[in-house]
N, CA and C of each residue as an Amber inpcrd file, in Angstrom:
protein
   393
   1.1100000  -0.8940000   0.1550000  -0.0700000   0.1450000   0.5740000
   0.9510000   1.5300000  -0.3430000   2.1270000   1.3620000   0.0570000
   2.5290000   2.3540000   0.8660000   3.2030000   3.0090000  -0.8410000
   3.5090000   2.3360000  -1.9700000   3.9560000   3.2200000  -3.1230000
   2.7080000   2.6250000  -4.0710000   1.8860000   3.7000000  -4.2090000
   1.3690000   3.5640000  -5.4060000   1.6940000   4.2170000  -6.4230000
   2.4800000   5.0850000  -6.6800000   3.0190000   5.2700000  -7.6700000
   3.1260000   3.9540000  -9.3350000   4.6520000   2.7580000  -8.3560000
   5.1740000   1.5900000  -8.9580000   3.5970000   0.9210000  -9.5480000
   2.5520000   1.3860000  -8.9620000   1.0000000   0.2830000  -9.6540000
   0.3630000   0.9880000 -10.7080000   0.8100000   2.3360000 -10.7420000
  -0.1800000   3.1620000 -12.3310000   0.5880000   4.3450000 -12.6240000
   2.2280000   3.7870000 -13.3000000   2.8090000   4.5120000 -13.6870000
   2.5020000   4.3540000 -15.4600000   1.2960000   4.6430000 -16.1100000
   0.3940000   5.1140000 -16.9600000   0.2050000   6.7510000 -16.6510000
  -0.0990000   6.5120000 -14.9040000  -1.0340000   8.2850000 -15.0680000
   0.3310000   8.7640000 -14.5410000   0.8510000   9.4000000 -15.6720000
   1.8340000  10.6980000 -15.0180000   2.3600000  11.0070000 -16.5080000
   2.4870000  12.4690000 -15.3360000   2.8610000  13.5290000 -17.6200000
   3.9680000  13.0820000 -18.3240000   3.7750000  12.6300000 -19.5250000
   5.1610000  12.5080000 -20.1320000   5.3380000  13.6090000 -20.9780000
   6.8340000  13.2110000 -22.0630000   6.4000000  14.0660000 -22.8980000
   6.2130000  14.0520000 -24.5030000   5.3780000  12.7030000 -23.9640000
   4.7790000  11.8200000 -24.9230000   3.6740000  13.1000000 -25.5270000
   3.3750000  14.2340000 -24.1870000   1.8500000  14.6790000 -24.6850000
   2.1680000  15.3910000 -26.1150000   3.6490000  16.3720000 -26.2560000
   4.0860000  16.7340000 -27.1280000   3.3920000  15.8380000 -28.7570000
   3.4250000  14.8690000 -28.6820000   3.1180000  13.5640000 -30.2800000
   1.7560000  13.8660000 -30.1190000   1.1870000  14.1680000 -28.9180000
   0.0410000  14.1380000 -29.0860000  -0.9200000  15.4430000 -29.7080000
  -0.4000000  16.5550000 -28.6830000  -1.0230000  17.7760000 -29.7710000
  -0.8250000  17.9690000 -31.0830000   0.6030000  17.3760000 -31.6840000
   1.5930000  17.5730000 -33.1530000   0.1010000  16.4820000 -33.5420000
  -0.6060000  15.0660000 -33.0760000  -1.9420000  14.6700000 -33.6740000
  -3.0660000  15.0380000 -34.0140000  -3.5500000  15.6240000 -32.5710000
  -4.9030000  16.8490000 -32.5150000  -4.1170000  17.8610000 -33.3380000
  -3.3800000  18.3380000 -33.4970000  -2.6660000  19.4830000 -34.6670000
  -3.3600000  18.9660000 -36.4360000  -3.0670000  17.9900000 -36.3110000
  -2.5260000  17.7170000 -37.3070000  -4.1670000  16.7610000 -38.0940000
  -5.0200000  16.2100000 -37.1930000  -5.8050000  15.6180000 -37.4050000
  -7.1920000  16.9840000 -37.7980000  -6.9410000  17.8720000 -37.3170000
  -7.2310000  18.8000000 -36.5960000  -8.2180000  19.9100000 -38.3560000
  -6.3380000  19.9100000 -38.1680000  -5.9620000  20.3640000 -39.7740000
  -6.8120000  19.5550000 -41.4220000  -6.5790000  18.2580000 -41.2340000
  -6.7400000  17.8420000 -41.8170000  -8.6070000  17.3990000 -42.0030000
  -9.1190000  17.1730000 -41.1870000 -10.4110000  17.4720000 -41.3120000
 -11.1490000  18.6230000 -41.6600000 -10.6970000  19.8930000 -41.1290000
 -11.0650000  20.8230000 -41.6500000 -10.7430000  21.0560000 -43.4870000
  -9.2210000  20.6420000 -43.5640000  -9.0300000  20.8310000 -45.1640000
 -10.4110000  19.9580000 -46.2290000 -10.1450000  19.1020000 -45.4180000
 -11.1470000  17.5160000 -46.1100000 -12.6900000  18.8020000 -46.0960000
 -13.2570000  18.9580000 -45.0170000 -14.7180000  19.2960000 -45.1870000
 -14.9310000  20.8400000 -45.8050000 -13.4270000  21.4780000 -46.0040000
 -13.5220000  22.4580000 -46.7750000 -13.4630000  22.3310000 -48.3860000
 -12.8180000  21.6330000 -48.8880000 -12.7240000  20.9030000 -50.1230000
 -14.4780000  20.5150000 -50.6230000 -14.7110000  19.4170000 -49.4120000
 -15.9450000  18.9970000 -50.3040000 -17.5740000  19.4830000 -49.9010000
 -16.8690000  20.6600000 -49.3380000 -18.0300000  21.9310000 -48.4950000
 -19.4160000  21.3470000 -47.5090000 -18.5150000  20.4460000 -46.7120000
 -18.5710000  20.0750000 -45.6830000 -19.0230000  21.5600000 -44.1610000
 -19.5290000  21.4080000 -43.3420000 -19.8340000  21.8910000 -42.1330000
 -18.6080000  21.3790000 -41.1450000 -18.5480000  21.9300000 -40.2710000
 -17.6100000  22.0050000 -38.8380000 -18.3880000  20.8630000 -38.1130000
 -19.0480000  20.3030000 -37.9020000 -19.6860000  18.3910000 -37.9200000
 -18.8750000  17.8120000 -38.7290000 -19.0990000  18.1220000 -40.0400000
 -17.8620000  16.9510000 -41.0110000 -16.6300000  16.7630000 -40.8630000
 -16.2010000  18.1030000 -39.8830000 -15.0400000  18.3800000 -40.0840000
 -14.3680000  17.5160000 -39.1010000 -14.8880000  18.2550000 -38.3370000
 -14.8870000  17.2970000 -36.5380000 -14.8610000  15.6170000 -36.8300000
 -15.0140000  14.6750000 -37.2790000 -15.5110000  13.7910000 -37.4930000
 -15.0620000  12.9080000 -38.4000000 -14.0600000  13.8160000 -39.4200000
 -13.1690000  13.4220000 -40.3200000 -11.7400000  13.4390000 -39.4620000
 -11.0920000  14.6150000 -38.4240000 -10.6170000  14.9240000 -37.9240000
 -10.2870000  13.6450000 -36.8020000 -11.2520000  13.1310000 -36.2750000
 -11.2630000  12.1650000 -35.3930000 -11.3500000  10.5760000 -36.2450000
 -11.2580000  10.8200000 -37.3490000 -10.7610000   9.2310000 -38.1300000
  -9.3650000   9.2530000 -38.3290000  -8.8060000  10.7020000 -39.1380000
  -7.6880000  10.7220000 -38.9470000  -6.8940000  10.3140000 -37.7490000
  -7.0540000  10.7860000 -36.8650000  -6.5530000  11.0270000 -35.6860000
  -6.6100000   9.6100000 -34.8710000  -6.8380000   8.4750000 -35.6130000
  -7.3740000   7.1810000 -35.1790000  -6.7850000   6.6810000 -36.6990000
  -6.7800000   6.8430000 -37.4030000  -6.3660000   6.0710000 -38.1160000
  -4.6040000   5.9960000 -38.2750000  -4.2390000   7.7350000 -37.1430000
  -2.4340000   7.7270000 -37.0360000  -2.2260000   7.2490000 -36.2190000
  -3.0390000   6.9000000 -35.3280000  -2.2030000   6.1990000 -33.8650000
  -2.3600000   5.1980000 -33.7060000  -3.6210000   4.1320000 -34.9100000
  -3.6090000   2.5670000 -35.6330000  -2.1360000   2.7140000 -36.0240000
  -1.3370000   3.5280000 -37.1330000  -0.7300000   2.4040000 -37.9140000
   0.3820000   3.3280000 -36.9890000   0.9950000   4.4450000 -36.5290000
   2.1530000   4.7410000 -35.1490000   2.2540000   3.5980000 -34.0250000
   0.9820000   2.6690000 -33.8390000   1.6450000   2.0400000 -32.6760000
   1.7750000   0.4990000 -33.6650000   1.5890000   0.4250000 -34.7860000
   1.5720000  -0.8420000 -35.4970000   2.9030000  -0.9940000 -36.6360000
   3.8610000   0.4860000 -35.7920000   4.7980000   0.5060000 -36.4970000
   6.3430000  -0.6670000 -35.8170000   6.8320000  -1.0720000 -36.5680000
   8.0680000  -1.6770000 -35.9770000   8.9540000  -0.8960000 -35.1370000
   9.6160000  -1.0970000 -34.6960000  11.2910000  -0.1010000 -34.0640000
  12.1890000   0.7400000 -34.9910000  12.2900000  -0.2220000 -35.9750000
  13.3790000   0.8680000 -37.2110000  12.5990000   2.0460000 -37.6710000
  11.2290000   1.7270000 -38.1410000   9.9090000   2.6700000 -39.1550000
   9.5280000   3.5020000 -38.6450000   9.2420000   3.2490000 -37.2310000
   8.6820000   4.5220000 -36.2710000  10.1220000   6.1130000 -36.1840000
  11.2070000   5.0310000 -34.8750000  12.7970000   6.0570000 -35.1040000
  12.7800000   6.5910000 -36.3140000  12.7730000   5.6880000 -37.8410000
  13.3500000   6.6570000 -39.5670000  12.3240000   7.9350000 -39.8950000
  10.4880000   7.6040000 -39.0470000   9.8690000   8.3890000 -39.1010000
  10.3760000   9.3570000 -38.4980000   9.9550000   8.8670000 -37.2400000
  10.5180000  10.6390000 -36.0910000  11.6770000  11.1470000 -36.1110000
  13.1020000  10.3580000 -37.1080000  13.9000000  11.3860000 -37.8940000
  13.6770000  12.3300000 -38.5590000  13.0650000  11.6800000 -39.6810000
  12.3830000  12.5820000 -40.9610000  11.8960000  13.7390000 -40.3240000
  10.0730000  13.4270000 -39.5670000   9.5690000  14.9830000 -39.2500000
  10.3120000  15.4890000 -38.2220000  11.2190000  14.8820000 -36.9710000
  12.3450000  15.7920000 -36.2110000  13.3460000  16.7230000 -37.2850000
  13.9700000  16.1590000 -38.6310000  14.8710000  16.7270000 -38.8830000
  13.6840000  17.5170000 -39.7780000  12.7840000  18.0540000 -40.6940000
  12.1310000  18.4190000 -41.1760000  11.7640000  19.4300000 -40.5370000
  10.9360000  19.2700000 -38.9830000  10.6630000  20.0470000 -38.3760000
  11.8410000  21.2700000 -37.9070000  13.0790000  20.6340000 -37.8290000
  14.3760000  21.8830000 -37.6170000  14.8900000  22.3690000 -38.6550000
  14.9380000  21.5100000 -40.3210000  14.6920000  22.5110000 -41.3720000
  14.5020000  23.6480000 -40.8650000  13.1160000  23.7560000 -41.4410000
  11.9130000  24.3130000 -41.5470000  12.5190000  25.3520000 -40.7020000
  12.0650000  25.4610000 -39.2330000  12.8390000  26.4670000 -38.2460000
  13.9740000  27.4300000 -38.6490000  15.0910000  26.3620000 -39.5000000
  15.8480000  26.7280000 -39.8210000  15.6380000  27.9790000 -40.6260000
  15.4910000  27.6300000 -41.7010000  15.4420000  28.1270000 -42.7910000
  14.0550000  29.0050000 -42.6580000  13.4250000  29.0830000 -42.2770000
  12.7940000  30.7820000 -41.3100000  13.6500000  31.3900000 -41.0170000
  14.4580000  31.2880000 -39.8990000  15.2920000  32.3160000 -38.9990000
  15.8350000  32.6390000 -40.4280000  16.6570000  31.9700000 -41.1890000
  17.7120000  32.3160000 -42.2830000  16.9340000  34.0380000 -42.9210000
  15.5770000  32.7520000 -43.5340000  14.6770000  33.5410000 -44.3400000
  13.9080000  34.6600000 -43.4850000  13.2750000  34.6150000 -43.6500000
  12.0850000  35.4090000 -43.2530000  12.7110000  36.6750000 -42.5230000
  13.1700000  35.8730000 -41.0500000  13.4350000  37.1020000 -39.8290000
  14.8700000  37.4840000 -40.6670000  15.8100000  36.5690000 -40.9970000
  16.9550000  36.9570000 -41.8150000  18.3170000  37.1930000 -40.1580000
  18.5220000  36.3410000 -39.6890000  18.8650000  35.9080000 -38.2450000
  20.0430000  35.3430000 -38.7850000  21.4160000  35.5150000 -38.2530000
  22.6320000  34.2670000 -38.5410000  22.5980000  33.3720000 -38.4540000
  23.0790000  32.8030000 -38.6940000  23.4660000  31.2590000 -38.6360000
  23.5970000  30.1960000 -37.9340000  24.4410000  31.6050000 -37.0780000
  24.0130000  30.7390000 -35.2470000  23.4830000  30.7430000 -34.7400000
  22.5750000  31.9640000 -34.7530000  21.0160000  32.3100000 -34.4290000
  19.9040000  31.2950000 -34.4020000  20.2230000  30.7210000 -36.4020000
  18.5810000  29.8110000 -36.9660000  19.8610000  28.5270000 -36.2760000
  20.5300000  28.4840000 -36.3970000  21.1000000  26.8490000 -35.8390000
  20.6460000  26.5880000 -33.8620000  21.0080000  27.8060000 -33.4840000
  20.1820000  27.6370000 -32.0480000  18.0830000  27.5770000 -31.9000000
  18.1510000  28.1180000 -32.9420000  16.6880000  28.0110000 -33.2240000
  16.1080000  26.7430000 -33.5660000  17.2400000  26.5930000 -34.3500000
  16.8030000  24.7700000 -34.7920000  16.5890000  23.6810000 -33.7940000
  17.4300000  24.1430000 -32.6270000  17.3860000  23.0110000 -31.9630000
  16.7800000  22.6830000 -31.0440000  15.8610000  23.5270000 -31.0450000
  14.4820000  23.4530000 -29.8590000  13.6610000  22.5280000 -30.7430000
  13.0000000  22.5140000 -31.5450000  11.9580000  21.7090000 -32.4530000
  12.7780000  20.3160000 -32.5610000  13.9580000  20.6570000 -32.3110000
  14.8160000  18.8820000 -32.4150000  14.9520000  18.0310000 -31.6500000
  15.1070000  19.0620000 -30.5330000  14.9430000  18.4150000 -29.2330000
  13.8710000  18.2290000 -29.1440000  13.0320000  19.2960000 -28.9930000
  11.7820000  18.9900000 -28.3780000  11.0600000  17.8930000 -28.6370000
  10.6870000  17.5490000 -30.4040000  10.7180000  16.3460000 -31.1730000
  11.2260000  15.2240000 -31.3660000  12.2780000  15.5020000 -30.9180000
  13.3620000  14.0720000 -30.7620000  12.6430000  13.4280000 -29.1050000
  12.6130000  14.2510000 -28.2220000  12.6260000  14.0750000 -26.7010000
  10.9260000  13.2140000 -26.6280000  10.3120000  13.5150000 -27.4590000
   9.1940000  13.8080000 -27.3490000   8.6270000  12.1890000 -28.5200000
   9.3540000  12.4810000 -29.1500000   8.9620000  10.4390000 -29.9950000
   9.8440000   9.7780000 -29.3880000  10.9040000   9.3650000 -28.7790000
  11.3190000   8.9190000 -28.0790000  10.7240000   8.7280000 -26.7140000
  10.2100000   9.0010000 -25.9650000   9.1840000   9.0000000 -24.4580000
   8.0900000   8.2240000 -25.3660000   7.4580000   8.4100000 -26.2880000
   5.9990000   8.2440000 -26.4360000   6.2600000   7.0080000 -27.1780000
   7.3620000   6.4440000 -27.7140000   7.6160000   4.9380000 -27.7570000
   7.4690000   4.2770000 -26.6980000   8.3980000   5.2630000 -25.4930000
   8.4130000   4.0080000 -24.9330000   7.7350000   4.0190000 -23.6700000
   5.9980000   4.8750000 -23.8460000   4.7770000   5.5130000 -23.2230000
   3.8860000   4.0490000 -23.7550000   3.8880000   4.2470000 -25.1840000
   3.1670000   2.9480000 -26.4280000   3.2980000   2.0920000 -25.7660000
   4.7250000   1.2920000 -24.9940000   4.9480000   0.0910000 -24.3930000
   4.2580000  -0.3600000 -23.1620000   4.4040000   0.9770000 -22.6430000
   4.0910000   0.8880000 -21.0240000   2.6030000   0.2050000 -21.3460000
   2.0740000   1.1530000 -22.0790000   0.6390000   1.0410000 -22.2660000
  -0.1180000  -0.3390000 -22.9330000   1.0940000  -0.9370000 -23.2730000
   0.3550000  -2.3540000 -23.6620000   0.4370000  -3.2280000 -22.6620000
   1.6750000  -3.0830000 -21.9690000   2.5780000  -3.5590000 -20.6710000
   1.0120000  -3.6630000 -20.0020000   0.6560000  -2.2240000 -19.4570000
  -0.4080000  -2.2720000 -18.7200000  -1.8230000  -2.7930000 -18.9300000
  -2.0450000  -2.7130000 -20.3830000  -3.4590000  -3.0320000 -20.3690000
  -2.8270000  -4.5230000 -20.8570000  -1.8160000  -5.4440000 -20.8480000
  -1.8770000  -6.8030000 -20.5550000  -1.3910000  -7.6890000 -19.6190000
  -1.3830000  -6.5250000 -18.8550000  -1.8590000  -7.1230000 -17.2080000
  -3.2440000  -6.6820000 -16.8660000  -3.9530000  -5.8220000 -17.5890000
  -5.2190000  -5.7390000 -16.6130000  -5.7890000  -6.8770000 -17.2920000
  -5.3440000  -7.4760000 -18.3380000  -5.9990000  -9.4240000 -18.8470000
  -6.2470000 -10.5340000 -18.3820000
């Protein structure tokens, strides 16, 4: 009875929350885009967004380790390059300042993807222990 944290490792704040926020942003953008494309209302946009989120979640949880980290590395590098390019182009910062700015999304996304992978394995272990 003394250590309730060991019983419920699933209930704690994780860096994987960043990936959840990204999932919400991507699915809502996809839902809104599809609804606008087909002249549908906000209700349809929400339903499409939920379907996209479920599809992405299903795909991500089914990826093997190498594919997951490959996709995570590509997304992280793309985000870092986008931040670097934005800082060098429209903002016209120096190369050093742009590189430091690019490290922010690289470190955050890298940590989030790394931790999310471990979080998914913890969820699986927790779900298997419940059955």
